[in-house]
Coordinates of C-alpha atoms in Angstrom, one line a residue:
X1 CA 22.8 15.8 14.9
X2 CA 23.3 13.7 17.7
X3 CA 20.3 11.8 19.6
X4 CA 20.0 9.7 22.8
X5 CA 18.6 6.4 22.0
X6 CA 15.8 6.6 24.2
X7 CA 14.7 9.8 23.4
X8 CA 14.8 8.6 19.8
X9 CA 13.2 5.5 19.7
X10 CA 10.7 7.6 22.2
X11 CA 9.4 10.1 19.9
X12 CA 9.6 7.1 17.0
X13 CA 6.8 4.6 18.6
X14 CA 4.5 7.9 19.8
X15 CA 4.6 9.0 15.7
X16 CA 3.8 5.5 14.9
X17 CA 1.0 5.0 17.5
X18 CA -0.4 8.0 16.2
X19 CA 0.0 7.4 12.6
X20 CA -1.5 3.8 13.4
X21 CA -4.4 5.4 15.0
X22 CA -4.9 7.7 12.2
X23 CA -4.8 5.4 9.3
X24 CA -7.5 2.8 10.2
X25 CA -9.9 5.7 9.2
X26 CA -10.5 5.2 5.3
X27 CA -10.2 7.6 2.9
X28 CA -13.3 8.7 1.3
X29 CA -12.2 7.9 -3.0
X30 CA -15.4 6.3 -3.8
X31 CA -14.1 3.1 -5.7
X32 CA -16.5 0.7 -7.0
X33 CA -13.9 -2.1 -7.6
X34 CA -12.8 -2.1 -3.8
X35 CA -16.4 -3.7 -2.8
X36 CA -14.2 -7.2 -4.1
X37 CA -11.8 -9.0 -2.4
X38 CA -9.9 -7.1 0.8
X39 CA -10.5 -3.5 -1.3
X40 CA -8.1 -1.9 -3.6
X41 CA -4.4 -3.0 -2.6
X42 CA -2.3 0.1 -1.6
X43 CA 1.3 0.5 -2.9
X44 CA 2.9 0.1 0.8
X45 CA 6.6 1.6 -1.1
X46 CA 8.0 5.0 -0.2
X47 CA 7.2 7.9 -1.9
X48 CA 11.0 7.5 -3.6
X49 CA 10.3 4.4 -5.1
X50 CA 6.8 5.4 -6.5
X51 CA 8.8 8.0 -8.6
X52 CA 10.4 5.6 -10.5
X53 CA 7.5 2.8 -10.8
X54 CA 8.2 1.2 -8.0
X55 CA 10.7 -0.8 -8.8
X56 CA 11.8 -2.1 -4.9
X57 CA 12.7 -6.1 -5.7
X58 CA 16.7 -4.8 -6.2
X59 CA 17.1 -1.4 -4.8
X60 CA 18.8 -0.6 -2.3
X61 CA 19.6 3.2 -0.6
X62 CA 22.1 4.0 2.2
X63 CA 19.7 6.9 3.1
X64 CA 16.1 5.7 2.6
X65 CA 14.2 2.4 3.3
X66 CA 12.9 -0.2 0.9
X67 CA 10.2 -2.1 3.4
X68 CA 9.2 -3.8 -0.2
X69 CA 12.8 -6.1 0.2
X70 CA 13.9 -6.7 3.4
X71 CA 17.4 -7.6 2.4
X72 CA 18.0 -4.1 1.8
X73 CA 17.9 -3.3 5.3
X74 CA 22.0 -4.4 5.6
X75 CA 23.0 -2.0 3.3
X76 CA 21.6 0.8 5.7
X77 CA 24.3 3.5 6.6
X78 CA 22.7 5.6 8.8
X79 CA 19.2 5.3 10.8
X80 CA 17.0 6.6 9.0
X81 CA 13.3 7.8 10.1
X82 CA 10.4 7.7 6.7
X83 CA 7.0 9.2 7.0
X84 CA 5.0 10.2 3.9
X85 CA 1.6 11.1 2.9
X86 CA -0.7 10.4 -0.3
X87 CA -3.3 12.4 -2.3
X88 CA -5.4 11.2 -5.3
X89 CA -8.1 12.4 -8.0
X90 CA -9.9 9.5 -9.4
X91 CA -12.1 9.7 -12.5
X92 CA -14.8 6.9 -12.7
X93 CA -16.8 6.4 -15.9
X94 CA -19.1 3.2 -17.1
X95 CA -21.7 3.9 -20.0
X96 CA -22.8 7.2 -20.1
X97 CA -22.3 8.1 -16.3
X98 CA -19.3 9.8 -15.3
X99 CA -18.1 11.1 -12.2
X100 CA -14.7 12.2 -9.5
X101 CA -13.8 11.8 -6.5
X102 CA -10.6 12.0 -4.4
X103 CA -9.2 11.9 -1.1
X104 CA -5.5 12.8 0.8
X105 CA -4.3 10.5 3.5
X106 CA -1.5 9.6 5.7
X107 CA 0.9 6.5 4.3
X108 CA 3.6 5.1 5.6
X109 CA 5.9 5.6 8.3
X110 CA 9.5 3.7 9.1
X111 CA 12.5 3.7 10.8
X112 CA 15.6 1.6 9.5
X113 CA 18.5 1.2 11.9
X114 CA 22.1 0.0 10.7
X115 CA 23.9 -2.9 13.3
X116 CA 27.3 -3.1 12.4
X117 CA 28.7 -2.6 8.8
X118 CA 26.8 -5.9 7.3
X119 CA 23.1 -6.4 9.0
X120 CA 20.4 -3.7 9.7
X121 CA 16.8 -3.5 10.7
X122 CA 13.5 -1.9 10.4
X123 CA 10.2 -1.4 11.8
X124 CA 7.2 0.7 11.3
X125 CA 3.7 0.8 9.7
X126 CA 2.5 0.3 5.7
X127 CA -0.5 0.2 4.4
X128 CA -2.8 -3.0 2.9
X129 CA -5.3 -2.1 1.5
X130 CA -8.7 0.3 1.8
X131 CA -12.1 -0.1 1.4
X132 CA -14.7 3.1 0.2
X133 CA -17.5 2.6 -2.2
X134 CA -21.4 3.9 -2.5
X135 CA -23.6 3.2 -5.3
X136 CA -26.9 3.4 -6.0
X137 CA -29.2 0.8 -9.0
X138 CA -32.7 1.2 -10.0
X139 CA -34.0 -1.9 -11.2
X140 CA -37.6 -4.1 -11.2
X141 CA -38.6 -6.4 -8.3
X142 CA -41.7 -8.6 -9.2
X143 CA -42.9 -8.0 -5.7
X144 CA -43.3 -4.5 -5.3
X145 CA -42.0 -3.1 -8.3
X146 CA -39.2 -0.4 -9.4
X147 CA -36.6 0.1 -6.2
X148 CA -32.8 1.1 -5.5
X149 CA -30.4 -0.9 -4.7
X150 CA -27.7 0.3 -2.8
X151 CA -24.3 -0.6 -1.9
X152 CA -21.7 0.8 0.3
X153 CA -18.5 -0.2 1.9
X154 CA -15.7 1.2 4.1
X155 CA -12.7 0.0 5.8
X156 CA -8.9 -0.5 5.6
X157 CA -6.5 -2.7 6.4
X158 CA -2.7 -2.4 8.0
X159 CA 0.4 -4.0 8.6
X160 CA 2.8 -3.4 11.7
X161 CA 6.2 -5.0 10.6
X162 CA 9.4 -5.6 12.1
X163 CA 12.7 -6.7 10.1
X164 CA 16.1 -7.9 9.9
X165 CA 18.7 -8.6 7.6
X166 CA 22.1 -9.6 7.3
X167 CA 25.0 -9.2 4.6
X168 CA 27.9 -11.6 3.6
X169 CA 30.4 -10.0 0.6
X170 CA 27.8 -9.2 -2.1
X171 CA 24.5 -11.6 -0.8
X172 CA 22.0 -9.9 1.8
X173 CA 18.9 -11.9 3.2
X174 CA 16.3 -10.3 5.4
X175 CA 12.6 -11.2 6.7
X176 CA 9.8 -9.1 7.1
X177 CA 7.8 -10.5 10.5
X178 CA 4.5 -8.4 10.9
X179 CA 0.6 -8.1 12.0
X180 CA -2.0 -7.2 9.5
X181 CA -5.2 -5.8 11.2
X182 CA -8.5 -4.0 10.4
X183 CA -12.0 -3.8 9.7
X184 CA -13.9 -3.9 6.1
X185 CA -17.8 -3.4 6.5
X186 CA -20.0 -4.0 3.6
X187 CA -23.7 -2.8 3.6
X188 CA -26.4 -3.4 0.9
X189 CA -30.1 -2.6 0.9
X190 CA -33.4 -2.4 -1.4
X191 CA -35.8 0.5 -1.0
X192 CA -39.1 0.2 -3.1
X193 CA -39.5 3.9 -5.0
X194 CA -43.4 3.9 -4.0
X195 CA -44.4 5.5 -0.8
X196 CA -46.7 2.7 0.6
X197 CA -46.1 2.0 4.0
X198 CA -46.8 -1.4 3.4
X199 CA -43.9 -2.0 1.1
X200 CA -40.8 -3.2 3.5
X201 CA -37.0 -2.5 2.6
X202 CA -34.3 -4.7 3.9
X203 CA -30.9 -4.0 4.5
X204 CA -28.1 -6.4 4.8
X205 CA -24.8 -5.5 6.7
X206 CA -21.5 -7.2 7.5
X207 CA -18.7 -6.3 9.5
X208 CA -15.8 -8.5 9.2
X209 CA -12.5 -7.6 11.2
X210 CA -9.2 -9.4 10.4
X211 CA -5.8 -9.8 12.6
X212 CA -2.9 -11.9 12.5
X213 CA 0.5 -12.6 11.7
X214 CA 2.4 -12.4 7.8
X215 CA 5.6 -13.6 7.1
X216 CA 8.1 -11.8 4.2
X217 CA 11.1 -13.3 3.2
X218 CA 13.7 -11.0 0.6
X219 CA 17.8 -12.0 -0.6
X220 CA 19.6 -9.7 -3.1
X221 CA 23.0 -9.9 -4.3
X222 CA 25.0 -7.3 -6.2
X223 CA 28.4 -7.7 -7.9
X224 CA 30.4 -5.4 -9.7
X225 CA 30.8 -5.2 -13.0
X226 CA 33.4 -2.2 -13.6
X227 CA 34.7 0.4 -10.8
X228 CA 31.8 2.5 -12.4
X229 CA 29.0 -0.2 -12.7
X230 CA 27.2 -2.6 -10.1
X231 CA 24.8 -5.5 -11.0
X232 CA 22.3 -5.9 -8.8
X233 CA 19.7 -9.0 -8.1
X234 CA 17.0 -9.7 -5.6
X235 CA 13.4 -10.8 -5.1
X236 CA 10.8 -11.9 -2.5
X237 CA 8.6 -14.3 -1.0
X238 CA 5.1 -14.3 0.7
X239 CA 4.1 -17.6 1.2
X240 CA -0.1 -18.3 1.3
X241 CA -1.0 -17.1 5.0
X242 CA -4.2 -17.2 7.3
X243 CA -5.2 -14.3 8.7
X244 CA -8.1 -14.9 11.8
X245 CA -11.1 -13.1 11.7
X246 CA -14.4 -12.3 13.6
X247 CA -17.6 -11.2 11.5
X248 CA -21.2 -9.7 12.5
X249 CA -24.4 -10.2 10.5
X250 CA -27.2 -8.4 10.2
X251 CA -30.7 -8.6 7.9
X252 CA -33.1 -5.7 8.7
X253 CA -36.3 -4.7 7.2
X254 CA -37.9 -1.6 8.0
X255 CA -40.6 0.7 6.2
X256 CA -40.1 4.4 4.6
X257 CA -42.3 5.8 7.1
X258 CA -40.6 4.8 10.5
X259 CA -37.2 4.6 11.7
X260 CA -37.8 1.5 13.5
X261 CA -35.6 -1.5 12.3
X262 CA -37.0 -5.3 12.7
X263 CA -33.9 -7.7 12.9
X264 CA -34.8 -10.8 10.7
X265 CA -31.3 -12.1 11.6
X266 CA -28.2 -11.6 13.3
X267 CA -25.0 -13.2 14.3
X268 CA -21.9 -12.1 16.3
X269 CA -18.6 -12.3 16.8
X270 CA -18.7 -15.4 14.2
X271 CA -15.1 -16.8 14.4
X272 CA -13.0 -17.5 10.7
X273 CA -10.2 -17.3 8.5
X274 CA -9.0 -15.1 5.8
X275 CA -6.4 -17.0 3.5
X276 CA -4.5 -14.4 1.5
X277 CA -2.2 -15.6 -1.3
X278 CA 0.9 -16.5 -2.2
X279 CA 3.0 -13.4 -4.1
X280 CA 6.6 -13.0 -5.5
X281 CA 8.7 -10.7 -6.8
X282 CA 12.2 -10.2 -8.6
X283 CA 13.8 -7.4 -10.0
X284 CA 17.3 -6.9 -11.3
X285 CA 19.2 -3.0 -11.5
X286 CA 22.0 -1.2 -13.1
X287 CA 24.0 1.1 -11.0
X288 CA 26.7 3.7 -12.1
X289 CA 28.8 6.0 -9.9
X290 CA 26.0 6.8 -7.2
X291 CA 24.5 8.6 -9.7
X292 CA 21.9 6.9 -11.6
X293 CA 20.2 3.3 -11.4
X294 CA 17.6 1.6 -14.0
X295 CA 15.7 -1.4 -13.4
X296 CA 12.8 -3.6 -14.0
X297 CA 10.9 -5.8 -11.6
X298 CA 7.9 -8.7 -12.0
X299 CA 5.8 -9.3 -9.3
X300 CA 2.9 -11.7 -9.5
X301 CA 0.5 -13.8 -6.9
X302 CA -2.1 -17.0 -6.8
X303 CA -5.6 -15.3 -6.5
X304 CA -6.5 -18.9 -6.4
X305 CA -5.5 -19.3 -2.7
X306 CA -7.7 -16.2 -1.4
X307 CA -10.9 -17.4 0.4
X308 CA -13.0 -15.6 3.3
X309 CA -14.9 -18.2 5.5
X310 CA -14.4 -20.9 2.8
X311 CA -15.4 -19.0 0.2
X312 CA -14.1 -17.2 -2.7
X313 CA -15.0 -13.7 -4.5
X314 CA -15.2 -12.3 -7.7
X315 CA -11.6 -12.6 -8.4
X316 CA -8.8 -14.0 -11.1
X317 CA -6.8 -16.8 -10.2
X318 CA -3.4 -14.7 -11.0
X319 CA -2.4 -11.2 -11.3
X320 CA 1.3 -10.3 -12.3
X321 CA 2.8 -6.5 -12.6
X322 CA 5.8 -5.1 -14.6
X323 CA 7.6 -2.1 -13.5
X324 CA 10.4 -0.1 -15.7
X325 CA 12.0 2.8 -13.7
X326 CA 15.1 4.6 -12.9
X327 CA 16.7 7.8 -11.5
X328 CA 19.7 10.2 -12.1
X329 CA 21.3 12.7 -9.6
X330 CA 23.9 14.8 -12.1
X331 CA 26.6 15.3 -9.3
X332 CA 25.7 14.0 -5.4
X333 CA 28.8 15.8 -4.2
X334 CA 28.1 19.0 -5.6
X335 CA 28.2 21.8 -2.7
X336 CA 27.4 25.1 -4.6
X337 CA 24.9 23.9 -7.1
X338 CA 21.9 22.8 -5.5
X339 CA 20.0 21.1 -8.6
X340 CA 23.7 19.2 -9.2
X341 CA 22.1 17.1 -6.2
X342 CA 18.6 16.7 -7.0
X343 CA 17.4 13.3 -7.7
X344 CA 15.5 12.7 -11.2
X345 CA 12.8 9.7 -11.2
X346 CA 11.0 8.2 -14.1
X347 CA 9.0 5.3 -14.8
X348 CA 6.0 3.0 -15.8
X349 CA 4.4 0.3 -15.4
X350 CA 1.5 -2.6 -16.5
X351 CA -0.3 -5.0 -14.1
X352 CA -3.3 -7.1 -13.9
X353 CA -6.0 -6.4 -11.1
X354 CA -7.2 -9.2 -8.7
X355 CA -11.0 -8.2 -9.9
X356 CA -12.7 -10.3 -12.5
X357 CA -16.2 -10.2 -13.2
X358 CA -18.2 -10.5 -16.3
X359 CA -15.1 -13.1 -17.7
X360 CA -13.0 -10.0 -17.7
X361 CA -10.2 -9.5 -15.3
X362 CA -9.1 -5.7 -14.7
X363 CA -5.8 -4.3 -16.2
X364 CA -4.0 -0.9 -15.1
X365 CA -0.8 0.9 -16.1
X366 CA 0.5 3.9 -14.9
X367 CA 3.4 6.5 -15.7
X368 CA 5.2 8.1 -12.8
X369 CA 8.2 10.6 -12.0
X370 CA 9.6 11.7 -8.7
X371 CA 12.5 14.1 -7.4
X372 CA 14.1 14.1 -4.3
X373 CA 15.4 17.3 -2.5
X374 CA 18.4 17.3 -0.8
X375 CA 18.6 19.0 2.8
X376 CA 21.3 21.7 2.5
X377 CA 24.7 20.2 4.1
X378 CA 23.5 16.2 4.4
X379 CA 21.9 13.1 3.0
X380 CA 18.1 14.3 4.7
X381 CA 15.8 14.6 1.8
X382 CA 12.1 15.4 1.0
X383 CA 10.8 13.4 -1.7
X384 CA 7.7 14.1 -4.2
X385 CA 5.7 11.4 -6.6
X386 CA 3.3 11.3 -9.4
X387 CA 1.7 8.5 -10.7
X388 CA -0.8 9.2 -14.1
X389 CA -2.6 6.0 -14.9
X390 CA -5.8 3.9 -16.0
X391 CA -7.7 1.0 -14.6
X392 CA -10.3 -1.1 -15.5
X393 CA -12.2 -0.9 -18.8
X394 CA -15.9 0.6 -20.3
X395 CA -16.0 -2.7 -22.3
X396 CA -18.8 -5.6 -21.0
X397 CA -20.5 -2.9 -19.1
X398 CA -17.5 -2.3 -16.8
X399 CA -16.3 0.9 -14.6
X400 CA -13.0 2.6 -16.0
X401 CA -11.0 4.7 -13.5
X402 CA -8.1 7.2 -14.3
X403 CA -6.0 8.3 -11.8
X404 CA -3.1 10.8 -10.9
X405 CA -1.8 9.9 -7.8
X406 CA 0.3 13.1 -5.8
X407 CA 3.1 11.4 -3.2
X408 CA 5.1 13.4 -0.8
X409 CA 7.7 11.7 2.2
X410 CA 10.8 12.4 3.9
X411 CA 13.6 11.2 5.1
X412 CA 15.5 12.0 8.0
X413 CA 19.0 10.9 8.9
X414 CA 20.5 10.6 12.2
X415 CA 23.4 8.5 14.0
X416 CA 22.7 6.0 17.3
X417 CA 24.6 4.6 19.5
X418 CA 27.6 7.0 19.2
X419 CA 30.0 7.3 22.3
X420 CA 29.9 10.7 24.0
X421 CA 33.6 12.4 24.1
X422 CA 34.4 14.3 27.0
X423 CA 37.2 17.2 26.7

């Protein structure tokens, strides 16, 4: 396939402005745990790398983009467009309650460009994080009696990234330069359970929406241990960053028996900062023969930086997360037997959760597997995930979630920048 470069890089920003457009409406997987902090964190990795528990600090792929490591972006062969999508069932239980919920949503979408044989770049859209709970108390109020107290939430936040990287012999360093942006809006309230119109209920909403600029910095290095066998190093850096923001306020009361709200109090467009942490990674991989890689990667960050408007949440003051993963493809140069060139992902992993509240903080592991189908005659592929896993716990009179998490992407390669020959 041969392309024009404008008509390329054309169709590539209308996808993205679409996708973009698309993905600052929520999903509807009623979480109660993403009421805390900027929501639940969304794996922003491609559906290859979530096969194999996401194991991104020292992988690299000719074919496919690792957004997670921006040094990875020199070792691009061909440009390469990513989109993929995401699906979930979600099982939440705390005492006796029990219920599930679920949702399907666009994910991700990149393009990673090869310059020369030893730099490259990327650019595209990943997701942040995402917002979506409603729940409902009943409890006692000394002033009017039994009532409900509700909470809901809903929002999500982005980030729009472009990257470079460069390669000399077996090192590769790249940066990650982007825009986070979004909207989370939070909304309690207390209704009395007794019909008297002389009983108020309030409400209490906030929208806060957040913009500005993040910084990512990734280096790797591989080196070879046999013709057979590569070594492979790398890690990241996301240094503490302040992200502006602009929030409204309101405090209503109203009564069960009109629809007419009173404002007690209101502000607008209140100016502010968002200070999200610092976080790290490193990973290190074996690779044999284009055929199969194993690895294992740490990733951690300092809760203890996080504060909205000067103030903190109900959060720990570290998280970490170790992944274990790998994948096989029995022959990559097989032409007559199609499964010769399938790819084979497996993997797991154990993390702790940013959310801490009743002096517990939240754990969750997962298993996962992944495959990768080849296009018939080059390296295109589509690639599915699965992700079975846990978080939270029932103990202290908390919420437990379990999860199985349904990834599917592709990956689309194409030459630029080619000379046109003329008979």
């Amino acid at each position: 396939m041969r392309h024009t470069y404008a008509k390329s890089l054309l169709s590539t920003v209308f996808v993205i402005t679409a996708l973009a457009a698309n993905a600052q409406n929520s999903n509807k997987e009623n979480s109660p745990y993403s009421r805390f902090g900027i929501g639940e964190q969304r794996n922003g990795v491609n559906t290859l790398l979530k096969g194999m528990g996401s194991i991104s600090s020292a992988y690299t792929n000719p074919y496919a983009v690792n957004t997670d490591n921006p040094a990875s972006y020199a070792s691009l062969l061909l440009t390469t467009y990513e989109a993929g999508g995401e699906g979930s069932t979600r099982t939440v239980q705390g005492g006796t309650d029990k219920y599930r919920t679920g949702m399907a949503t666009l994910s991700y979408m990149n393009v990673g460009i090869p310059i020369g044989k030893y730099a490259g770049m990327s650019f595209g859209l990943r997701p942040v994080s995402r917002v979506y709970y409603s729940l409902n108390d009943t409890t006692a109020v000394d002033t009017f009696g039994s009532a409900i107290k509700s909470y809901e939430g809903d929002g999500a936040w982005n980030n729009a990234f472009i990257g470079f990287a460069g390669k000399y012999k077996g090192f590769s360093l790249g940066f990650n330069f982007g825009y986070t942006f979004g909207k989370i809006d939070n909304i309690s309230s207390l209704e009395p359970l007794t019909t008297s119109d002389k009983v108020v209920s309030s409400r209490f909403a906030t929208y806060t929406r957040v913009g500005g600029i993040s910084w990512k910095v990734g280096a790797m290095y591989e080196h070879a241990l046999k013709k057979s066998l590569m070594i492979r190093g790398g890690g990241t850096v996301t240094l503490s960053q302040t992200l502006n923001a602009s929030r409204d306020q309101y405090w209503l009361s109203y009564t069960n028996y009109s629809s007419q709200l009173d404002t007690a109090f209101q502000s607008r467009k209140v100016k502010g900062n968002i200070t999200m942490p610092l976080s790290y990674s490193a990973g290190i991989q074996l690779a044999g023969n284009d055929r199969w890689v194993v690895g294992i990667d740490y990733t951690g960050a300092n809760w203890s930086d996080y504060k909205s408007y000067g103030t903190t949440d109900s959060l720990a003051s570290s998280t970490y997360k170790v992944s274990v993963g790998g994948e096989y493809t029995p022959n990559p140069a097989s032409m007559r037997k199609y499964l010769q060139r399938v790819t084979y992902r497996l993997g797991v992993y154990y993390g702790t959760d940013p959310v801490e509240l009743r002096n517990t903080q939240l754990d969750y592991y997962a298993v996962t597997a992944g495959l990768s189908l080849p296009f018939k005659r080059n390296t295109s592929r589509i690639h599915t995930s699965i992700e079975v896993g846990s978080r939270g716990t029932k103990t202290n009179g908390l919420i437990r979630e379990t999860f199985v998490r349904f990834g599917l992407g592709i990956s689309l390669n194409d030459k630029w920048f080619i000379k046109r020959k003329y008979d």
